[in-house]
Amino acid sequence: MAIQTLNPYTNELEKSFDTISDVEIKLAINGSHSAFLDWRNTAVEQRAQLLLNVADLLEKNASHYAALMTKEMGKLFREGIEWEIPNCVDMCRYYAQHAAEFLKPQAIEHVQAGQAHIESLPMGVIFGIMPWNFPFYQVIRFAVPNLMAGNTVLFKHASNVPQCAIALAELFEEAGFPKGVITNLLMSASQSELVISDKRVQGVSLTGSERAGSAVAALAGKYLKKVVMELGGNDPFIVLADADVEKAADIALIAKMFNSGEVCTGAKRFIIAEEVYDEFMSLFTQKMASMTAGDPMDMTTEYAPLVSEKECQSLLEQVQNAITEGATLVLGGEREPLVGAWLKPTILTDVTEEMSIFDRELFGPIAVVYKVASEEEAIALANNSSYGLSSAIISRDEDKARAIASQLESGVSFINSHTISEPCLPFGGVKNSGFGRELGRAGMDEFVNKKLVRTL
């Protein structure tokens, strides 16, 4: 795939870049490893100060970075400046504040004699393969805990957000990070094995599709490298019979339409108790239908184009296939009459297990709504998926909601909200949604050597 900025709102090619050569990749690995030999001995306090510099620069240049994301992948400028960049700032400051605590040696109790403790030591060069849907947030989420742990980072960003990738590398350089500590690789996917096979590369983290995860995990297994995989989701959003239905519909709208539905943890399947189904459908349909499309740089625009014409066409075909197989189109299912990769907010019902979309991640503004007769049926339907990333339960009875959350086969569950990110909250999936965790203390623990030291 070409490395280029193809504006999803205008369909105009704005800039193209050549991929780097295999020789340049080897030189980057050399530089990253050399930098690691010094960086691992840098005081945590010094790393923290550099990270605080990153946070300050993100705040200072928020409008520039948000506009860059809008240009490259179509994100609403409002969402970039009000959510994505502030979340990156929070993440930097969180790890700057807490990394020393997370890395502190941990004493082991109940040893039979002497003393023992666990040290958290850096592993070396870590390779990150990043997605396009949150161009700054995803890289920051991967890189920051690793840098604070004393690792160095190479990252390959998605091929359609190269200017975001370059801006991120320049951001860390401007903040004072030494050369080689974090390096952007404008490389092709086919060159990934060259990086993963290098003995100095100690781990691989990928956020992306199930297909990409399978391919990269196979390479990591071949070369015995530690991996973290954050893959797709088919996330259930359960509304119980006792829910505040107006509130549920409001939350559902955000859970579905944030980032135009191009969110791995966005709600995909809406599982509604039959007692409130009609009321929920009426409210949810009205809210979805009322959203306005337009220039993503306009602060009043409510949803943005999809990332590319290819993705738009794929979703349109999936909707049409579902209808052909017997699903009911309640809303949308067609393009907006605008230039760009547009799909109207879409609602499908009457989807059955035999249909092709039943266990597929619909990565866009498409909601599949189900009616269930009991909480047990809701749980069974929610778990009837090869994915297990996130889930949500809406109920006035928080004890009941927590009991249901414990039965859902997902990496995270949120009660009375959609899935949201916070630096202290560990995040990751089960089943085909991947393995490993990011954020919180767990995110820092993934790529450190948890070394036992025993004294007798």
Coordinates of C-alpha atoms in Angstrom, one line a residue, residues 111-321:
V111 CA 9.9 -16.9 51.3
Q112 CA 11.2 -19.8 53.3
A113 CA 14.5 -18.2 54.1
G114 CA 16.3 -14.9 53.3
Q115 CA 14.8 -12.2 51.1
A116 CA 13.4 -12.0 47.6
H117 CA 12.2 -9.3 45.4
I118 CA 11.1 -8.6 41.8
E119 CA 12.8 -6.0 39.7
S120 CA 11.2 -4.4 36.6
L121 CA 14.0 -4.0 34.1
P122 CA 13.8 -2.8 30.5
M123 CA 14.1 -5.4 27.7
G124 CA 15.5 -3.4 24.8
V125 CA 14.1 -2.3 21.4
I126 CA 10.3 -2.6 21.1
F127 CA 8.6 -2.5 17.7
G128 CA 5.1 -1.0 17.4
I129 CA 2.7 -1.4 14.5
M130 CA 0.1 1.3 14.8
P131 CA -3.4 1.9 13.3
W132 CA -4.9 5.0 11.6
N133 CA -8.1 5.6 13.6
F134 CA -6.4 7.4 16.5
P135 CA -3.1 8.6 14.9
F136 CA -1.7 10.3 18.0
Y137 CA -3.3 8.5 20.8
Q138 CA -2.4 5.0 19.7
V139 CA 1.3 5.8 19.3
I140 CA 1.4 7.7 22.6
R141 CA -0.4 4.8 24.4
F142 CA 2.2 2.3 23.0
A143 CA 5.3 4.4 23.3
V144 CA 5.1 6.2 26.6
P145 CA 5.0 3.4 29.1
N146 CA 7.8 1.6 27.2
L147 CA 10.0 4.7 27.1
M148 CA 9.4 5.3 30.8
A149 CA 10.4 1.7 31.5
G150 CA 13.7 2.3 29.8
N151 CA 13.0 0.6 26.5
T152 CA 13.5 2.3 23.1
V153 CA 10.8 2.3 20.5
L154 CA 10.5 1.8 16.7
F155 CA 7.1 2.4 15.2
K156 CA 5.5 1.7 11.9
H157 CA 2.4 3.8 11.5
A158 CA -0.5 3.1 9.2
S159 CA 0.3 4.0 5.6
N160 CA -2.4 6.6 5.3
V161 CA -1.2 8.8 8.2
P162 CA 2.4 9.4 7.4
Q163 CA 2.4 13.1 8.3
C164 CA 1.0 12.3 11.7
A165 CA 3.8 9.7 12.1
I166 CA 6.5 12.3 11.1
A167 CA 4.9 14.9 13.5
L168 CA 5.0 12.4 16.4
A169 CA 8.7 11.7 15.8
E170 CA 9.5 15.4 15.6
L171 CA 7.4 16.0 18.8
F172 CA 9.6 13.7 20.9
E173 CA 12.8 15.2 19.3
E174 CA 11.6 18.7 20.2
A175 CA 10.9 17.6 23.7
G176 CA 14.5 16.6 24.2
F177 CA 14.5 12.8 23.8
P178 CA 17.9 11.5 22.6
K179 CA 18.2 10.4 19.0
G180 CA 17.2 6.8 18.5
V181 CA 15.1 6.5 21.6
I182 CA 11.9 6.7 19.5
T183 CA 12.0 6.3 15.7
N184 CA 9.4 6.5 13.0
L185 CA 9.8 4.0 10.2
L186 CA 8.1 4.9 6.9
M187 CA 8.1 1.2 5.8
S188 CA 5.8 -1.3 4.1
A189 CA 4.1 -4.1 5.9
S190 CA 6.1 -6.6 3.9
Q191 CA 9.3 -5.3 5.7
S192 CA 8.0 -6.1 9.1
E193 CA 9.8 -9.5 9.3
L194 CA 13.1 -7.7 8.8
V195 CA 12.4 -5.8 12.0
I196 CA 10.9 -8.6 14.0
S197 CA 13.6 -11.1 13.1
D198 CA 16.4 -8.9 14.4
K199 CA 17.8 -10.3 17.7
R200 CA 18.0 -6.8 19.2
V201 CA 14.2 -6.3 18.9
Q202 CA 12.8 -7.8 22.0
G203 CA 9.0 -7.3 21.6
V204 CA 6.2 -6.4 19.3
S205 CA 3.0 -4.5 19.9
L206 CA 0.3 -4.3 17.3
T207 CA -3.1 -2.5 17.3
G208 CA -5.1 -3.4 14.2
S209 CA -7.2 -6.0 12.5
E210 CA -7.5 -9.6 13.3
R211 CA -5.9 -10.5 10.0
A212 CA -2.9 -8.2 10.7
G213 CA -2.6 -9.6 14.2
S214 CA -2.5 -13.1 13.0
A215 CA 0.2 -12.4 10.5
V216 CA 2.4 -10.4 13.0
A217 CA 1.8 -12.9 15.9
A218 CA 3.0 -15.7 13.6
L219 CA 6.2 -13.8 12.8
A220 CA 6.7 -13.0 16.5
G221 CA 6.2 -16.7 17.3
K222 CA 8.7 -17.7 14.6
Y223 CA 11.3 -15.5 16.2
L224 CA 10.3 -16.0 19.8
K225 CA 9.4 -12.4 20.5
K226 CA 7.0 -11.2 23.3
V227 CA 3.8 -9.7 21.8
V228 CA 0.9 -7.6 22.7
M229 CA -2.1 -7.7 20.3
E230 CA -5.0 -5.3 20.4
L231 CA -7.3 -6.4 17.6
G232 CA -10.9 -6.0 16.5
G233 CA -14.1 -6.2 18.4
N234 CA -17.8 -6.9 18.0
D235 CA -18.7 -5.1 21.2
P236 CA -22.1 -5.7 22.9
F237 CA -24.1 -2.8 24.4
I238 CA -26.7 -4.3 26.7
V239 CA -29.8 -2.3 27.8
L240 CA -31.6 -4.0 30.7
A241 CA -35.4 -3.7 31.3
D242 CA -34.9 -1.3 34.3
A243 CA -32.7 1.1 32.4
D244 CA -33.3 4.8 31.9
V245 CA -34.0 4.5 28.2
E246 CA -33.4 8.2 27.3
K247 CA -30.0 8.0 29.0
A248 CA -29.3 4.6 27.3
A249 CA -30.1 6.1 23.9
D250 CA -27.8 9.1 24.5
I251 CA -24.9 6.9 25.6
A252 CA -25.6 4.5 22.7
L253 CA -25.3 7.3 20.2
I254 CA -21.8 8.3 21.4
A255 CA -20.8 4.6 21.7
K256 CA -21.7 4.1 18.1
M257 CA -20.9 7.4 16.3
F258 CA -17.7 8.6 18.1
N259 CA -14.9 8.8 15.5
S260 CA -17.6 7.9 12.9
G261 CA -17.8 4.4 14.4
E262 CA -14.2 3.6 13.5
V263 CA -13.3 2.5 17.0
C264 CA -12.3 -1.0 18.0
T265 CA -14.1 -0.6 21.4
G266 CA -17.1 1.2 19.9
A267 CA -20.5 -0.5 20.4
K268 CA -21.4 -2.7 17.4
R269 CA -24.2 -4.9 18.7
F270 CA -27.1 -3.3 20.7
I271 CA -28.8 -6.0 22.8
I272 CA -32.1 -4.5 24.2
A273 CA -34.5 -6.0 26.7
E274 CA -37.9 -6.5 25.0
E275 CA -39.7 -4.4 27.7
V276 CA -37.8 -1.3 26.5
Y277 CA -37.0 -2.3 22.9
D278 CA -39.6 -0.2 21.1
E279 CA -38.9 3.0 23.2
F280 CA -35.1 2.5 22.7
M281 CA -35.4 2.0 19.0
S282 CA -37.6 5.0 18.6
L283 CA -35.2 7.3 20.5
F284 CA -32.0 5.7 19.0
T285 CA -33.3 5.9 15.4
Q286 CA -34.2 9.6 15.9
K287 CA -30.9 10.5 17.3
M288 CA -28.9 8.6 14.6
A289 CA -31.0 10.2 11.9
S290 CA -30.6 13.7 13.2
M291 CA -26.8 13.7 12.9
T292 CA -25.4 16.1 10.4
A293 CA -22.5 15.5 8.0
G294 CA -20.2 18.1 6.7
D295 CA -16.7 19.6 6.7
P296 CA -14.8 17.7 9.6
M297 CA -12.9 21.0 10.3
D298 CA -16.2 22.7 11.2
M299 CA -16.9 22.5 15.0
T300 CA -20.6 22.0 14.4
T301 CA -20.3 19.0 12.1
E302 CA -21.5 15.9 14.0
Y303 CA -20.0 13.0 12.1
A304 CA -17.1 12.7 9.6
P305 CA -16.4 10.8 6.5
L306 CA -14.9 7.3 6.7
V307 CA -11.2 6.9 6.4
S308 CA -11.2 5.9 2.7
E309 CA -13.3 5.1 -0.3
K310 CA -12.2 1.4 0.0
E311 CA -13.5 1.1 3.5
C312 CA -16.8 2.9 2.6
Q313 CA -17.5 0.6 -0.3
S314 CA -16.7 -2.4 1.8
L315 CA -19.2 -1.4 4.5
L316 CA -21.9 -0.6 1.9
E317 CA -21.4 -4.1 0.4
Q318 CA -21.7 -5.7 3.8
V319 CA -25.0 -3.8 4.6
Q320 CA -26.4 -4.9 1.2
N321 CA -25.4 -8.5 1.7

